Coordinates of C-alpha atoms and ligand atoms in Angstrom, one line a residue:
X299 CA -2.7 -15.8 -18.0
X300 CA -3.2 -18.9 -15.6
X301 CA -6.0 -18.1 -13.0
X302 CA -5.9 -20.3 -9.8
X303 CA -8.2 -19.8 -6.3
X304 CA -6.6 -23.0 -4.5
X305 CA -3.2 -22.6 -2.8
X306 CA -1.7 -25.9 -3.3
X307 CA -2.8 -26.0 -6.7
X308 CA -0.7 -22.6 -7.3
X309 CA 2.3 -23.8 -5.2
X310 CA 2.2 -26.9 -7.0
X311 CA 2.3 -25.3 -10.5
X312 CA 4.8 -22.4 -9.0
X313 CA 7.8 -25.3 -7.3
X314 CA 7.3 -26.7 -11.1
X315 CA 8.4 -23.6 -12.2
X316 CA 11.3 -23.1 -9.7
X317 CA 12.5 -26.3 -10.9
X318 CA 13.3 -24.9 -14.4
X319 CA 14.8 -21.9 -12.5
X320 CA 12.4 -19.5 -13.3
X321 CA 12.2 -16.4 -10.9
X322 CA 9.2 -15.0 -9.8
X323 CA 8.2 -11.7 -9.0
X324 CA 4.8 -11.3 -6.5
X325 CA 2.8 -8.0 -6.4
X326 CA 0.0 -8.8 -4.1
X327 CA -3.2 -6.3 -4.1
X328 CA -6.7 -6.1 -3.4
X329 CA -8.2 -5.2 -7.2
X330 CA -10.1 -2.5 -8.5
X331 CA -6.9 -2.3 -10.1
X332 CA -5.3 1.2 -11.4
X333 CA -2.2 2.1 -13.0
X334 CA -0.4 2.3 -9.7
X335 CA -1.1 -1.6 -9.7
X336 CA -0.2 -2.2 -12.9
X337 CA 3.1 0.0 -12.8
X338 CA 4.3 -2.4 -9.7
X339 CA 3.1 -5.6 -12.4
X340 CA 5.0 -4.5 -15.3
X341 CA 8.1 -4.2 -13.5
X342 CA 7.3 -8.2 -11.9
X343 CA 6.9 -8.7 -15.3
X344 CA 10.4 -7.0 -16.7
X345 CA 12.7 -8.3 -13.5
X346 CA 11.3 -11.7 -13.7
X347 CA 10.4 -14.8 -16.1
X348 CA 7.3 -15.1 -14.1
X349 CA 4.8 -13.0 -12.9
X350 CA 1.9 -13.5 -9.5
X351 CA -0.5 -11.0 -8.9
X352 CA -2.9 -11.9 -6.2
X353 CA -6.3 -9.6 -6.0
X354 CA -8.2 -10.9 -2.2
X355 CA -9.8 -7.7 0.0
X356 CA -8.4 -9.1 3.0
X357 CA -10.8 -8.9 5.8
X358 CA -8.5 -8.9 8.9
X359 CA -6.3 -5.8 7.3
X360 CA -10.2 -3.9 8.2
X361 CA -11.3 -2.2 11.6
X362 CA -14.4 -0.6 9.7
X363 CA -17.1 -3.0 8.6
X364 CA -18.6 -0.7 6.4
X365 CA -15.1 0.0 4.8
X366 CA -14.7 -3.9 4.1
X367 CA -18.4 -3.8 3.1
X368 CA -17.8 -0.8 0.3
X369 CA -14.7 -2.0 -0.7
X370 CA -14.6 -1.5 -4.5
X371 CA -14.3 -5.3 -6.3
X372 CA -13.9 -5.8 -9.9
X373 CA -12.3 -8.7 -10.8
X374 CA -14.2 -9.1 -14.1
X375 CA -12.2 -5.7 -15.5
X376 CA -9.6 -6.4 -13.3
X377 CA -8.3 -9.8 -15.2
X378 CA -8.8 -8.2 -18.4
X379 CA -6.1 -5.3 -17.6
X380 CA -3.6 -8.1 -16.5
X381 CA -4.3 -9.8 -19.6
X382 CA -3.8 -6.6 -21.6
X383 CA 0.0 -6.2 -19.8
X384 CA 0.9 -9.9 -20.0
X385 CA 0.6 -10.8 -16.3
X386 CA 1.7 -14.7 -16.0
X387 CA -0.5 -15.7 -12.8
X388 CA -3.0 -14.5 -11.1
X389 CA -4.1 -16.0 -7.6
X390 CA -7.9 -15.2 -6.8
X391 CA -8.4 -17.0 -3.6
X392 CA -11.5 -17.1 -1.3
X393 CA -11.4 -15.9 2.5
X394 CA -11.2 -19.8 3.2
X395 CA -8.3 -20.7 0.9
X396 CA -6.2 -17.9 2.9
X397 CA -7.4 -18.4 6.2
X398 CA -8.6 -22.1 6.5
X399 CA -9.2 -21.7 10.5
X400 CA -11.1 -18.6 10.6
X401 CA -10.2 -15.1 9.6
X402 CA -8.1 -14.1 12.5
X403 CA -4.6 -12.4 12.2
X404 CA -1.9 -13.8 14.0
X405 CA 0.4 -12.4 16.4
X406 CA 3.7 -10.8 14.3
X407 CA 6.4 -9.3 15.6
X408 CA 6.5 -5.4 13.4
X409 CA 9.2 -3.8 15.9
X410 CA 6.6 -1.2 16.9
X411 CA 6.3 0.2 13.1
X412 CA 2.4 -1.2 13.4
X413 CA 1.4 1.1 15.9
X414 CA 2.5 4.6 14.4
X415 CA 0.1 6.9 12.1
X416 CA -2.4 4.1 10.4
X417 CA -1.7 1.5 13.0
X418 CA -2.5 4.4 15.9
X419 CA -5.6 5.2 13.3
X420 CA -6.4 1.3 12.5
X421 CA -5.8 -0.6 15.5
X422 CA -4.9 -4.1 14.4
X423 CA -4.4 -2.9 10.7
X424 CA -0.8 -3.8 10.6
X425 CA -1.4 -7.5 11.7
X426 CA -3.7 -8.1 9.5
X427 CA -1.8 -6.7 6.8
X428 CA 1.8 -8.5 7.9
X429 CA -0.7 -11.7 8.4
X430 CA -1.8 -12.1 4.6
X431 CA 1.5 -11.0 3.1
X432 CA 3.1 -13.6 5.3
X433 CA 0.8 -16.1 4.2
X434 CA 0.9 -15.0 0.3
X435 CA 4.6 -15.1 0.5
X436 CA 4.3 -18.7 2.1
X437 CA 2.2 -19.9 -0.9
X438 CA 4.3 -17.9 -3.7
X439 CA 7.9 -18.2 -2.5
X440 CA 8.8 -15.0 -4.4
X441 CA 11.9 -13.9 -5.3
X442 CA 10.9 -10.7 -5.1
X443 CA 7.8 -8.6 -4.6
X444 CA 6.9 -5.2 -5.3
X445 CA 5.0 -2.9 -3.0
X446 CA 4.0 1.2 -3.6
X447 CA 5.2 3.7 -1.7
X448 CA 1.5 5.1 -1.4
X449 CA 1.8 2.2 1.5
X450 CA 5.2 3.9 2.5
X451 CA 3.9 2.4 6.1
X452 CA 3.5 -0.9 4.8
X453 CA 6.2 -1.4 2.7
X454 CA 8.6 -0.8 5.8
X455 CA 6.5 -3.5 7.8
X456 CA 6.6 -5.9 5.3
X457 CA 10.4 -5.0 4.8
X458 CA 10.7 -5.9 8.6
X459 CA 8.7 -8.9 8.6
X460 CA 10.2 -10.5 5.8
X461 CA 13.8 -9.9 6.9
X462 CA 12.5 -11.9 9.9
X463 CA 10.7 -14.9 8.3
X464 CA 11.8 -14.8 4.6
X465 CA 14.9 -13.4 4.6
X466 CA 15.6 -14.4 0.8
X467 CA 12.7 -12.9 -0.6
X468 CA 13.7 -8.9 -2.1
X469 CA 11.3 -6.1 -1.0
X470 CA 10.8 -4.0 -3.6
X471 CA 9.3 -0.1 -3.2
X472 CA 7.9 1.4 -5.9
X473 CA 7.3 5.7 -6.2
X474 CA 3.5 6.7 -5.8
X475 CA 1.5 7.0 -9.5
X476 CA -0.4 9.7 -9.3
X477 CA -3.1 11.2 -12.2
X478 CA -2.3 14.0 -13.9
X479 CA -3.0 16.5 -11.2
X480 CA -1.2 15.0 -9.3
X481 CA -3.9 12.8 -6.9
X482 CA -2.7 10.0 -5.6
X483 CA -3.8 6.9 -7.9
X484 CA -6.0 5.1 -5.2
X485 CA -8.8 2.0 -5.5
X486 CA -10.7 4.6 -3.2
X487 CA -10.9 7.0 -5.7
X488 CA -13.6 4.8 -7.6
X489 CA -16.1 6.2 -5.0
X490 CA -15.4 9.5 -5.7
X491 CA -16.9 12.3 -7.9
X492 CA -15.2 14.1 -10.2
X493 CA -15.5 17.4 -8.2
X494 CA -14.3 15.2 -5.1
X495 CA -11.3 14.2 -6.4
X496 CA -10.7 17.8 -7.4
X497 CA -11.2 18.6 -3.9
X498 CA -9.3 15.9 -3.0
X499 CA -5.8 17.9 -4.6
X500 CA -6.0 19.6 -1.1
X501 CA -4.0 16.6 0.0
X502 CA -1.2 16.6 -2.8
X503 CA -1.0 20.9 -2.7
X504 CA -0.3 20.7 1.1
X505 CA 1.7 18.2 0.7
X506 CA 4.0 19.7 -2.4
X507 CA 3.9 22.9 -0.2
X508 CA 5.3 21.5 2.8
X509 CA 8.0 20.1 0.2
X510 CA 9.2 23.7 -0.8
X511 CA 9.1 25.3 2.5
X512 CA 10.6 22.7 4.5
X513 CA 12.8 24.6 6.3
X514 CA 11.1 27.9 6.6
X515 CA 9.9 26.4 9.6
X516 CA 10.4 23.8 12.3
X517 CA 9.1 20.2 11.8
X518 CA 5.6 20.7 14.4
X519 CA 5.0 24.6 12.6
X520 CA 4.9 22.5 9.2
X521 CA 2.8 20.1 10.5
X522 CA 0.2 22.9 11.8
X523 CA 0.8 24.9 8.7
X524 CA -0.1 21.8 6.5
X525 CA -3.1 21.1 9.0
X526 CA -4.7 24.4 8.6
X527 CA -4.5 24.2 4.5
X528 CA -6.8 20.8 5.0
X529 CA -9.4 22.5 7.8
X530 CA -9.3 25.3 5.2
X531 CA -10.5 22.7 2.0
X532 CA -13.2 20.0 1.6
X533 CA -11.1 17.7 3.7
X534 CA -11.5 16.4 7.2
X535 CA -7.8 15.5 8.7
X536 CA -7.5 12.6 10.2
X537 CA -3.7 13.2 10.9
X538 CA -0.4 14.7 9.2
X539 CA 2.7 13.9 10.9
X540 CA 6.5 14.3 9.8
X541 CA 8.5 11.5 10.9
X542 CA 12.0 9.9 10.5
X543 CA 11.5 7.5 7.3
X544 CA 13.4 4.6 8.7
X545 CA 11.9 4.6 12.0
X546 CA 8.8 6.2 12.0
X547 CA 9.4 8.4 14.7
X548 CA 8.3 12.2 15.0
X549 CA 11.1 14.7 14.2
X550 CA 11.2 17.5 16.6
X551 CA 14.8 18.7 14.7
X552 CA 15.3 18.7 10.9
X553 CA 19.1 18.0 12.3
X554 CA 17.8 15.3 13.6
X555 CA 17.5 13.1 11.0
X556 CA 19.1 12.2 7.6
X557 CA 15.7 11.4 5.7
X558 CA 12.1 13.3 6.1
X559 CA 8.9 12.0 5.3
X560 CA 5.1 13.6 5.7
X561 CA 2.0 11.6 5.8
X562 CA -1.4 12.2 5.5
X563 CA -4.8 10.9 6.2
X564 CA -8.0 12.7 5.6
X565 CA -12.0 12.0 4.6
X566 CA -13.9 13.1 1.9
X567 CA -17.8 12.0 1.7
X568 CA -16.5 9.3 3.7
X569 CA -13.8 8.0 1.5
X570 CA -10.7 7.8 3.8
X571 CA -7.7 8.6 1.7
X572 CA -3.5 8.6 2.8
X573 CA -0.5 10.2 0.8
X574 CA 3.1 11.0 1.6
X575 CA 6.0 13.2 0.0
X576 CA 9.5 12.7 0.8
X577 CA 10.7 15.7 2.6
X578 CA 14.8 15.5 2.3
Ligands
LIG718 P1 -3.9 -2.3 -2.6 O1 -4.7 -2.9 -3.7 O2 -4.5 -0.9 -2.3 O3 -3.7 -3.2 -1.4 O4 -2.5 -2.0 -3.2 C1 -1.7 -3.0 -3.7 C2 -0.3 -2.5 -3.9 O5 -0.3 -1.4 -4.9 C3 0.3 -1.9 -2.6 O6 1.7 -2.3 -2.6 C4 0.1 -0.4 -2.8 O7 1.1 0.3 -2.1 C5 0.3 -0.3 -4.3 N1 -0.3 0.9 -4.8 C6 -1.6 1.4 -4.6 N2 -1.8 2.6 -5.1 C7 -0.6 3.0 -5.6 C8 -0.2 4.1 -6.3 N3 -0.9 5.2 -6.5 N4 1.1 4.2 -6.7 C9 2.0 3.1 -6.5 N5 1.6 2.0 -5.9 C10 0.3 1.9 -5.4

């Protein structure tokens, strides 16, 4: 595996590449890797001759200091287990390499998708998020790149922004890893105890239940329904909302739309963590 921190250098070494018409697929992340990483590398790796992974904690995608601060890193571990999967590239840059004028997030047109659920949540989230993955993508020139669906939020606002400024790069969404009980596969989950991610299932249980009994009830009754399972748990809710998956939007009528989504936030000991099931 080739390890670069300098931009140029990588674009250099990566338009060399292009020139012997090799595609590349991009899976940009912020370490403490997991197999919900490495599932989005493997299949860079199988739809592509070449392979990027970038690992940088991005500092503008952060309204909590003490978030950034605790962020889990791990990049000694984390270069073995792309090693171990054949990875082609890895890109570790420093906050300066990505944002040589200061660490600010520019301005970027998301269509209003950055200010639903995490963006209501995160103010200024979104840009920082659309910011970086503008930048990787200006560095990498993917073909394609690969993104979770844990991120369902995400992956729609990079869809948008990159149909905007790099229209030929593919978007790719991946299904949400999850361990064997069924907790959602999360850097996050580093911090926790055993017995908190057990109390953590409260997120996927609620979440599986408002799957079956989708239309016992109306949209808003599910979402209280769901709520109450959280107060009753471990948890704190932060929010759970049932929207339109193309737009976003709250559904007030299951006739209303052709594709349900719910989301979740909610603490534990002060780890914030998000899931989301596909309704219908
Ligand atoms: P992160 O390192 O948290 O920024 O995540 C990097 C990429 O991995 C994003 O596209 C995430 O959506 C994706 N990802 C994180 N956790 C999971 C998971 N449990 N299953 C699938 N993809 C994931």
């Amino acid at each position: 595996m080739e390890i670069f921190s300098n931009s140029d250098a990588l674009t250099k070494r990566l338009n060399l590449l292009k020139t012997e018409s090799k595609s590349i697929g991009f899976v940009p992340t912020m370490g403490a890797l997991h197999s919900g990483h490495l599932a989005l590398v493997k299949q860079a790796n199988s739809l592509n001759d070449i392979s990027v992974v970038s690992i940088f904690v991005n500092p503008t995608q952060f309204n909590n200091a003490e978030d950034l601060k605790k962020y889990p890193r791990n990049n000694h571990q984390d270069i073995e287990l792309l090693k171990s999967i054949n990875c082609d590239i890895l890109y570790l840059p420093e906050v300066a390499d990505i944002y040589p004028s200061g660490a600010k997030s520019e301005s970027i047109e998301l269509g209003g998708l950055e200010l639903e659920m995490e963006g209501a949540f995160r103010p200024g989230h979104f840009d920082g998020v659309a910011t970086v993955v503008s930048r990787f993508f200006s560095i990498v020139g993917p073909n394609s790149a690969y993104f979770g669906e844990k991120d369902f939020q995400q992956l729609l606002i990079i869809k948008y922004m990159a149909a905007a400024r790099y229209p030929n790069i593919k978007i790719i969404g991946l299904a949400i890893e999850r361990n064997e009980k069924g907790l959602a596969l999360s850097s996050r989950n580093e911090r926790l105890s055993e017995k908190e991610k057990d109390d953590a299932l409260a997120i996927y249980q609620s979440l599986s239940w408002a799957m079956q009994n989708t239309r016992n009830y109306t949209p808003s009754q599910l979402e209280a329904m769901v709520a109450l399972k959280i107060e009753e748990s471990e948890l704190e809710l932060e929010y759970v909302e049932i929207v339109n998956e193309e737009n976003l939007k709250p559904i007030e009528n299951w006739d209303d739309t052709k594709k349900a989504r719910i989301f979740m936030a909610a603490h534990i000991s002060g780890v914030r963590l998000i899931d989301n099931v596909s309704l219908f």
